[in-house]
Coordinates of C-alpha atoms and ligand atoms in Angstrom, one line a residue:
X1 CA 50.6 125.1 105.3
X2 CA 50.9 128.8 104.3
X3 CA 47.7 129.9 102.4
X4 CA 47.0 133.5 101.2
X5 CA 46.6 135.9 104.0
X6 CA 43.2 138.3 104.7
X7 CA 42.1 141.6 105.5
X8 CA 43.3 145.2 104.8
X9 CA 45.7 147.7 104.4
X10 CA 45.1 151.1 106.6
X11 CA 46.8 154.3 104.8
X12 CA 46.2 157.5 106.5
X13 CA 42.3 157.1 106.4
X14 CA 42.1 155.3 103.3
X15 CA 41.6 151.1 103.4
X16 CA 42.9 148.9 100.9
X17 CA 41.8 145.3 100.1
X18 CA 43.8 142.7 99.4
X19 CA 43.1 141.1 96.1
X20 CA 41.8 144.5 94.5
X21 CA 43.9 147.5 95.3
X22 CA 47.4 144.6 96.2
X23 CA 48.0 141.4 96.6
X24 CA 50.0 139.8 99.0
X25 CA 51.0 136.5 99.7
X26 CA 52.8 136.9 103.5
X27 CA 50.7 138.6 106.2
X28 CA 51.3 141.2 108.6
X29 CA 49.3 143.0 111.8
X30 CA 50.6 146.3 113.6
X31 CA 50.2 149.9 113.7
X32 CA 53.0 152.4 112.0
X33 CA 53.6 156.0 111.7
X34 CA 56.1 156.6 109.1
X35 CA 55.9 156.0 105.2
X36 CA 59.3 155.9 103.8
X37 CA 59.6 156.1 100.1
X38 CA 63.0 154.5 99.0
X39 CA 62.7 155.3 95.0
X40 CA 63.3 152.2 93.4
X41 CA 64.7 150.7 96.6
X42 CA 67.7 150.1 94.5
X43 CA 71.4 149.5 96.5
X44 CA 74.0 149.0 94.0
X45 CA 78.3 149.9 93.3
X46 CA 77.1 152.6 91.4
X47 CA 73.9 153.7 92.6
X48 CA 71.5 153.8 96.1
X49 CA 68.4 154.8 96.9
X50 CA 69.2 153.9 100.7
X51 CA 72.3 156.6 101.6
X52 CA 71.6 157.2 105.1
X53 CA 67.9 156.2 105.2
X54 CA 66.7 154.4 108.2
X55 CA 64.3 151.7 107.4
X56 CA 64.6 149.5 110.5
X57 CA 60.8 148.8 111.4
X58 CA 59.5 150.8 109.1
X59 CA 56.8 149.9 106.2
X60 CA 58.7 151.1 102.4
X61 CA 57.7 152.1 99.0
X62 CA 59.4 151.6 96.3
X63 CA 58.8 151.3 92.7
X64 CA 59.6 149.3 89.7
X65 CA 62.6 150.3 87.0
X66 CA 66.0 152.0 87.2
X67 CA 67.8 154.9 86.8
X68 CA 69.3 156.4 83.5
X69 CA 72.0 158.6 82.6
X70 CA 71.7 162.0 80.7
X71 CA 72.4 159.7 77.6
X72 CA 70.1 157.1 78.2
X73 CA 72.5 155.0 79.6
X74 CA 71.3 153.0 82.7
X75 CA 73.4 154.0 85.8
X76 CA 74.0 150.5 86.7
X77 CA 75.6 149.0 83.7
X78 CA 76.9 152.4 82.1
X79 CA 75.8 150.9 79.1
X80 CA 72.3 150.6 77.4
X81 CA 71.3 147.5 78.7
X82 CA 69.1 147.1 81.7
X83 CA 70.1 145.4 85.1
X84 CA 68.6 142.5 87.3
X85 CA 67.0 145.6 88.9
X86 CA 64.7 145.8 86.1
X87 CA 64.4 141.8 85.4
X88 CA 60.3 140.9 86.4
X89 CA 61.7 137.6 87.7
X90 CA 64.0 139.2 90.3
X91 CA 62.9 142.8 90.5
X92 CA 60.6 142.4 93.8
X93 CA 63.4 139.3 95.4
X94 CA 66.1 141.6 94.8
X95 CA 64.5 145.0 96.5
X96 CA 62.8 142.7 99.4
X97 CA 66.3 141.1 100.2
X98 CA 67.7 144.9 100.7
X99 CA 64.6 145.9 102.8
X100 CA 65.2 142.7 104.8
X101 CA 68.9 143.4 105.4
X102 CA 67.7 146.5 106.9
X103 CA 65.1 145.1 109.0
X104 CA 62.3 147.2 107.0
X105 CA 58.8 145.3 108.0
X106 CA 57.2 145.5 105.0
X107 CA 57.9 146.9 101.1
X108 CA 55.3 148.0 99.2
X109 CA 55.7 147.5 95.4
X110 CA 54.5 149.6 92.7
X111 CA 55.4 147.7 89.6
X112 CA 52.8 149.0 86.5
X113 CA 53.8 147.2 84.2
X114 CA 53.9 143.9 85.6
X115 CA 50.9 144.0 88.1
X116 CA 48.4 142.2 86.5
X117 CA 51.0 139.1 86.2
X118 CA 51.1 139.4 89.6
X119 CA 47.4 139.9 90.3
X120 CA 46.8 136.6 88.1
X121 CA 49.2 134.4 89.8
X122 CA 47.3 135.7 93.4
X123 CA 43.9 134.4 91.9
X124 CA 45.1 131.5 90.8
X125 CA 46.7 130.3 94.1
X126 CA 43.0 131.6 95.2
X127 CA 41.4 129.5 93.2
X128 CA 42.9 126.2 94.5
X129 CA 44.1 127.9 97.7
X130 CA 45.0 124.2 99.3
X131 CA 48.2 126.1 100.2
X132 CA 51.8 125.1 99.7
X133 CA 53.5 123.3 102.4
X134 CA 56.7 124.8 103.4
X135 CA 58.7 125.5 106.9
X136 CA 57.0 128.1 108.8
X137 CA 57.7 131.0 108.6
X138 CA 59.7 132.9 111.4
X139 CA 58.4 136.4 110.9
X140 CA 61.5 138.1 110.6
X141 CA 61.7 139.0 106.8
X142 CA 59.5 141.8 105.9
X143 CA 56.0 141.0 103.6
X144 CA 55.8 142.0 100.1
X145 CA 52.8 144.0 98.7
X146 CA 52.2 144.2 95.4
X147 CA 50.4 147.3 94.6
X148 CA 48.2 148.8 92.0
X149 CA 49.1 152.5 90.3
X150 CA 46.0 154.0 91.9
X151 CA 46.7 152.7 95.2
X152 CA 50.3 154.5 95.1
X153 CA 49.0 157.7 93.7
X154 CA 46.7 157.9 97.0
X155 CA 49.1 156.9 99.1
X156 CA 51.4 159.3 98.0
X157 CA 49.7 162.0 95.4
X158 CA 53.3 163.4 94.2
X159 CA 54.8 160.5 93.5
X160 CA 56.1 160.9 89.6
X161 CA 57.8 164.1 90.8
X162 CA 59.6 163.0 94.0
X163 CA 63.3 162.8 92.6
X164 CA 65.1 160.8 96.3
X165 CA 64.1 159.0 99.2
X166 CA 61.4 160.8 101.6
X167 CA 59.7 160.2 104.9
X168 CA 56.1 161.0 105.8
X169 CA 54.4 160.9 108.6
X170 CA 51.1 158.8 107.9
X171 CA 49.2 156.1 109.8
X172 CA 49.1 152.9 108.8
X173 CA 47.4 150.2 110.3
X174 CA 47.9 146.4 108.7
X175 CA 45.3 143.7 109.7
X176 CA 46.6 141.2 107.1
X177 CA 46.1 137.6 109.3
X178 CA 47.6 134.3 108.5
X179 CA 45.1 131.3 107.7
X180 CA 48.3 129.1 107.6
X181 CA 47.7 126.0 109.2
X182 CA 50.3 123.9 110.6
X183 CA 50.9 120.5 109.4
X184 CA 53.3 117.7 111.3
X185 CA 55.4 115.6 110.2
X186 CA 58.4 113.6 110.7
X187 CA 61.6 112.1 109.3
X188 CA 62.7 108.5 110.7
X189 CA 66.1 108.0 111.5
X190 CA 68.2 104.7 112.9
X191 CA 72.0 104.6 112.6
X192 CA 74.5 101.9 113.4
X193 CA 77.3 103.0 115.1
X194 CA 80.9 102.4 113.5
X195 CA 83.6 100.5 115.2
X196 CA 86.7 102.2 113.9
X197 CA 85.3 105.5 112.6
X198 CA 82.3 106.1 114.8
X199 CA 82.6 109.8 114.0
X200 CA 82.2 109.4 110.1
X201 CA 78.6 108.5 108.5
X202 CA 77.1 107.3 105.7
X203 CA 73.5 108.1 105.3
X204 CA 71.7 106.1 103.0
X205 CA 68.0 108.2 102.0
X206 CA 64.5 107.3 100.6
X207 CA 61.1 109.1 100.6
X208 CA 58.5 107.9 103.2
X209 CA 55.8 110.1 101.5
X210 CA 53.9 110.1 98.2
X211 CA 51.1 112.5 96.5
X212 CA 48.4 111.5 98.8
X213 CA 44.5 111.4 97.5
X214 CA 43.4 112.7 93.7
X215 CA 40.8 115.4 93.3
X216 CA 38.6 112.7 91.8
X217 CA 39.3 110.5 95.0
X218 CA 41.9 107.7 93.7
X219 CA 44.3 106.9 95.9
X220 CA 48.1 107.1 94.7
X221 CA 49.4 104.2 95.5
X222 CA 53.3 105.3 95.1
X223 CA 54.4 102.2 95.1
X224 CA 57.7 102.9 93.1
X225 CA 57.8 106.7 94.0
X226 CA 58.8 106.0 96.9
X227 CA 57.4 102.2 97.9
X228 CA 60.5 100.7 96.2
X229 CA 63.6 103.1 97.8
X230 CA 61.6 102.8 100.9
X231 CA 62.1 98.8 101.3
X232 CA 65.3 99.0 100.0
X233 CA 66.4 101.4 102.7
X234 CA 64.8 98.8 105.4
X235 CA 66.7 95.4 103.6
X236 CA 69.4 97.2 103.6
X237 CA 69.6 98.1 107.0
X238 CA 68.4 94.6 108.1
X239 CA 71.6 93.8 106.5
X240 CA 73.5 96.0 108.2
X241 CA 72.0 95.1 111.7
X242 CA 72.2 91.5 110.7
X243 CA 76.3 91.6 109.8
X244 CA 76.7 93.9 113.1
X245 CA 75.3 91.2 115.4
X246 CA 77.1 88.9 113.5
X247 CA 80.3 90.9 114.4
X248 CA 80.9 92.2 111.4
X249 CA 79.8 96.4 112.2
X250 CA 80.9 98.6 109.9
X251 CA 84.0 100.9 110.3
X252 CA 82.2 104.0 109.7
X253 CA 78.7 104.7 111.1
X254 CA 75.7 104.3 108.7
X255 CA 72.6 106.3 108.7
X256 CA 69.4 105.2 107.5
X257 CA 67.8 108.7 106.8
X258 CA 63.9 107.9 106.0
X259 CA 62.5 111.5 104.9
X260 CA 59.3 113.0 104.3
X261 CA 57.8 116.1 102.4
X262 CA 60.0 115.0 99.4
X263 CA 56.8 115.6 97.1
X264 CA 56.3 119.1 98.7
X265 CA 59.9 119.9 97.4
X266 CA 62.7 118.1 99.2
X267 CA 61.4 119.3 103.0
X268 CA 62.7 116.3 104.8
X269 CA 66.0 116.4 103.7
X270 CA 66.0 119.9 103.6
X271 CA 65.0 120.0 107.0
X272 CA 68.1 117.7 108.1
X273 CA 70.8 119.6 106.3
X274 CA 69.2 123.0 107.0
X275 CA 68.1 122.7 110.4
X276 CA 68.9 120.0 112.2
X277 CA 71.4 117.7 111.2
X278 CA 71.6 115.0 113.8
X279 CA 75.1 114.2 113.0
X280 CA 77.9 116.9 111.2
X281 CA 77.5 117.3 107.9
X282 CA 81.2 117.8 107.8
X283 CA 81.7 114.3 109.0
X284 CA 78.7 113.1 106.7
X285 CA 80.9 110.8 104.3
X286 CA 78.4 110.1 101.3
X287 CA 75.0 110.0 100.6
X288 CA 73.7 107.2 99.0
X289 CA 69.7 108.3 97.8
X290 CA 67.1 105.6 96.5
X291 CA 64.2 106.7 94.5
X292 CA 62.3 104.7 92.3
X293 CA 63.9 101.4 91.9
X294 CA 61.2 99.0 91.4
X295 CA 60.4 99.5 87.8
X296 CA 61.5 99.6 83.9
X297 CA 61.8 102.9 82.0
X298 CA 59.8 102.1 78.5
X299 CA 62.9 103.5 76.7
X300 CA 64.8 100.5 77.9
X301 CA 62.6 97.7 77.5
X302 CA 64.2 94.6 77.1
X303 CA 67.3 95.3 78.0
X304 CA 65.8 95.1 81.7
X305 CA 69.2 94.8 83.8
X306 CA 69.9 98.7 84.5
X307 CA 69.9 101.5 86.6
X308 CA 70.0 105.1 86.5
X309 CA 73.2 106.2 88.3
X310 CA 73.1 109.7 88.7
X311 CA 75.8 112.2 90.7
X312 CA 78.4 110.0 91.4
X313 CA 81.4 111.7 89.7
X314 CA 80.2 115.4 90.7
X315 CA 81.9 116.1 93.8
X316 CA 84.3 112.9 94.1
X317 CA 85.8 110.8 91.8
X318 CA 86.8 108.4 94.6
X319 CA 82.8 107.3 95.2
X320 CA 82.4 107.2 91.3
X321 CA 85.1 104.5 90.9
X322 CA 84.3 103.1 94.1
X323 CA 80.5 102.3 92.7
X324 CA 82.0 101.2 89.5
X325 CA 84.3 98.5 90.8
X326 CA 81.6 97.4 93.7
X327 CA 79.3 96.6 90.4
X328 CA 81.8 95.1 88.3
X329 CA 82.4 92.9 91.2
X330 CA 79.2 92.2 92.8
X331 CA 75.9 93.1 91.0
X332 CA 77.3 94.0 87.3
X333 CA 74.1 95.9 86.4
X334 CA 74.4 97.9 83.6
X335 CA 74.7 101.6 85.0
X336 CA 73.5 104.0 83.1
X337 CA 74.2 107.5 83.4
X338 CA 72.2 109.3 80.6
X339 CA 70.4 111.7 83.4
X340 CA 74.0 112.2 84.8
X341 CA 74.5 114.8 82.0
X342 CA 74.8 118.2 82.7
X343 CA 72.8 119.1 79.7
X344 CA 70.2 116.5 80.6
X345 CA 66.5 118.5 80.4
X346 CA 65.0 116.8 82.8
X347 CA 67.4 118.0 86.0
X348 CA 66.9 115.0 88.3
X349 CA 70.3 115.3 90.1
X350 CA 68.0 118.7 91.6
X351 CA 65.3 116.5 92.1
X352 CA 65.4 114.0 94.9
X353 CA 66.7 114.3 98.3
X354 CA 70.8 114.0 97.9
X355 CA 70.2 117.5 96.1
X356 CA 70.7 118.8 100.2
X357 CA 73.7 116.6 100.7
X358 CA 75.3 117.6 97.4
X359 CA 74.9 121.4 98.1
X360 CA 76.5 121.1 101.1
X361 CA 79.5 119.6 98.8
X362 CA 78.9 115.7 100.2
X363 CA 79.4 113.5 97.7
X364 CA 75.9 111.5 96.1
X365 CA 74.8 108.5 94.1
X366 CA 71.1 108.7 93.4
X367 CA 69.1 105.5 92.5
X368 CA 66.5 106.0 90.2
X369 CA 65.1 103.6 87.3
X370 CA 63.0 106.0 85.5
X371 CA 59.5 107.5 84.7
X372 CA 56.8 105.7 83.4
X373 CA 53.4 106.3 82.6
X374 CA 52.0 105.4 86.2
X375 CA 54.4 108.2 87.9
X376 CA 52.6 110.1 90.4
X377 CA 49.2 108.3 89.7
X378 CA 47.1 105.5 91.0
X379 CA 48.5 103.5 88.7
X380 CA 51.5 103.4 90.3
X381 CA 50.9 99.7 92.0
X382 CA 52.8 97.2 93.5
X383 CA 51.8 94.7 91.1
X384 CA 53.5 96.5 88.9
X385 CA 57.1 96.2 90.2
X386 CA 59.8 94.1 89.1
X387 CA 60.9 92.4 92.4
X388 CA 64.0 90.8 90.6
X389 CA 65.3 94.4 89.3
X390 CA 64.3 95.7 92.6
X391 CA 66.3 93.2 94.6
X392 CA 69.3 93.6 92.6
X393 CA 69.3 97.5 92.9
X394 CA 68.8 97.2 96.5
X395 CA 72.0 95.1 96.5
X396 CA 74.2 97.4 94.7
X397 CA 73.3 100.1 97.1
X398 CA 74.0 98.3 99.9
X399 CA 77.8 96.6 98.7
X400 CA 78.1 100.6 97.7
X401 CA 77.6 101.8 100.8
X402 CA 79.4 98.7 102.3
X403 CA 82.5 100.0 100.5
X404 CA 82.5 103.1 101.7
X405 CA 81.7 102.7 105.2
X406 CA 84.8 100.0 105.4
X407 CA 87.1 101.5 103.1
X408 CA 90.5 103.0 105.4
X409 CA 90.2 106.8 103.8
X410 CA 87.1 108.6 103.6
X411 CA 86.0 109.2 99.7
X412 CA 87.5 112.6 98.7
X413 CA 85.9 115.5 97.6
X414 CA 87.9 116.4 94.6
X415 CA 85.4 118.3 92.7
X416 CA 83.3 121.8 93.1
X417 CA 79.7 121.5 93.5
X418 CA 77.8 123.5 91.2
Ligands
ZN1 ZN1 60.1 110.2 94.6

């Protein structure tokens, strides 16, 4: 659980405190004896602030804007209009990505203009510093500080007039420490093994975890988000073991991918695809994700027998078809595919875990029946589901994935994933 770092900032024999003279959000400990201001720490066709400076180890300063022409042209674009260089939302990402690619340890940031946003975005993650869960961090790219005018002008008293890159000698001792805490967790996986096309998988997903406990104490129940994919996943796999023993295995192997962290931003899944896919994702077939199944979106009331089908034609219009016909065969639930639009404001094909599958161009369907007014709160009961809608939904993902674990040719990829 990363949560905001302490201590100070040694500069020649000056200290700085984190929260009034920068703010910081990554720590970092050691002792260094070289300064190195890299202008705006800009590398670009037309322009560098890098030439043949050697930042490897070294703590950087560099500062906010880019630079112009005689005419008042930027350099950049040779036109009038600033670059990316100068855009608040990437200007630190940007000059900490060409620090890191030189293996600089840290990059101190004198942005003027923009520090207060900064500083009131650090208070606020003070203010309810429960942290952010996230993979931990390996240490290797450098920390970003984000430092106040007056803090620069000590640091380095001729800053406005330096026109390139300089190094000073200067000692500089960072005792910023970590109060991350670790937090376990796991993903559950079980597979059945194919019998023609062992080497090919299906891996049909659902969420294990939910929100957890409210500030005022209610419990969130989750029962749909992700209660209702998480049952599915387990029917359906019953199903599966049940036809296998029955002698009836499927051709291609099928992977029942339970995952956690989803609520913390897709960590589980991200954590399979990312760092440890148990079985190639270049032999990874489909994925079939499942979340929120068990209820009925208030924009469709009374007309009950639906579900959200989002993804399916994105990457292959093989697995589209193939869930249309299954449907019209088996289940014939209305399919609706309003959030499958690109344009669609809310983004859920982003939003669940077959986002990691997709990215890594394997094809999706995600399972979804909607918001409601009980979505992510303790409302959100098992009382409350529709066990007939939920069965049925369960079904179609299972003949789904049925169909294309025993089809002859793997679904093709025919599309680019965006
Ligand atoms: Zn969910």
């Amino acid at each position: 659980m990363a949560k905001l770092p302490k201590g100070t900032l040694s500069i020649g024999d000056r200290a700085y405190t984190v929260g009034e003279d920068f703010v910081t959000f990554s720590p970092l400990t050691g002792t260094f004896n070289e300064l190195v201001y890299a202008g705006y720490g800009i590398e670009d066709e037309n322009y560098s602030d890098y030439q043949s400076l050697d930042v490897e180890g070294k703590i950087i300063l560099v500062r906010s804007g880019e630079p112009k022409n005689e005419d008042g042209t930027y350099i950049i674009s040779g036109t009038k209009k600033s670059s990316a260089w100068s855009n608040m939302s990437e200007a630190a990402g940007k000059r900490l990505e060409e620090a890191a690619a030189r293996g600089a340890k840290a990059v101190l940031f004198l942005d003027g203009d923009n520090y207060r946003r900064y500083e009131r975005y650090y208070k606020m993650m003070k203010t309810n510093d429960s942290g952010r869960l996230g993979f931990k961090d390996d240490g290797s790219n450098p920390s970003l500080f984000l430092i106040k005018e007056t803090m620069a002008q000590a640091i380095l008293p001729e800053l406005d007039k330096l026109k390139s890159s300089v190094v000073r000698p200067m000692q500089i001792i960072a005792d910023l420490k970590s109060s991350n805490e670790d937090v376990s967790t796991e993903n559950v996986v079980a597979y059945i093994e194919g019998s023609e096309k062992p080497n090919e998988y299906v891996v049909i997903s659902a969420h294990l975890d939910h929100i957890g406990i409210s500030r005022d104490g209610s419990i969130n129940n989750g029962a749909d988000d992700d209660g209702s994919g998480t049952v599915a996943l387990l029917e359906i796999a019953e199903a599966f073991k049940l036809a296998a023993d029955a002698g009836r295995k499927p051709k291609r192997s099928i992977v029942f991918l339970h995952v956690t962290g989803e609520e913390k931003g897709l960590l589980g899944s991200r954590y399979y695809t990312d760092y440890e896919p148990l079985f190639p994702l270049s032999q990874t077939v489909a994925n079939l994700n499942i979340d929120m199944i068990g209820r009925i979106d208030p924009k469709r009331e009374g007309d009950r027998n639906y579900v959200y089908v989002i993804g399916s034609n994105k990457l292959s219009s093989d697995l589209h078809e193939l869930s249309e016909a299954v449907n019209d065969k088996y289940t014939k639930i209305t399919l609706d595919y309003t959030y499958n639009d690109e344009n669609d404001p809310n983004r859920f094909y982003y939003r669940s875990d077959h986002y990691n599958f997709a990215k890594n161009n394997i094809p999706i369907v995600f399972y979804f029946s909607g918001t409601h007014e009980d979505y992510h709160r303790p409302g959100d009961t098992p009382d409350k589901i529709n066990y007939d809608l939920l069965t049925k939904r369960a079904q179609l993902v299972f003949y789904t994935t049925w169909a294309v674990a025993n089809r002859n040719e793997r679904v093709v990829v025919d599309k680019e994933s965006k």
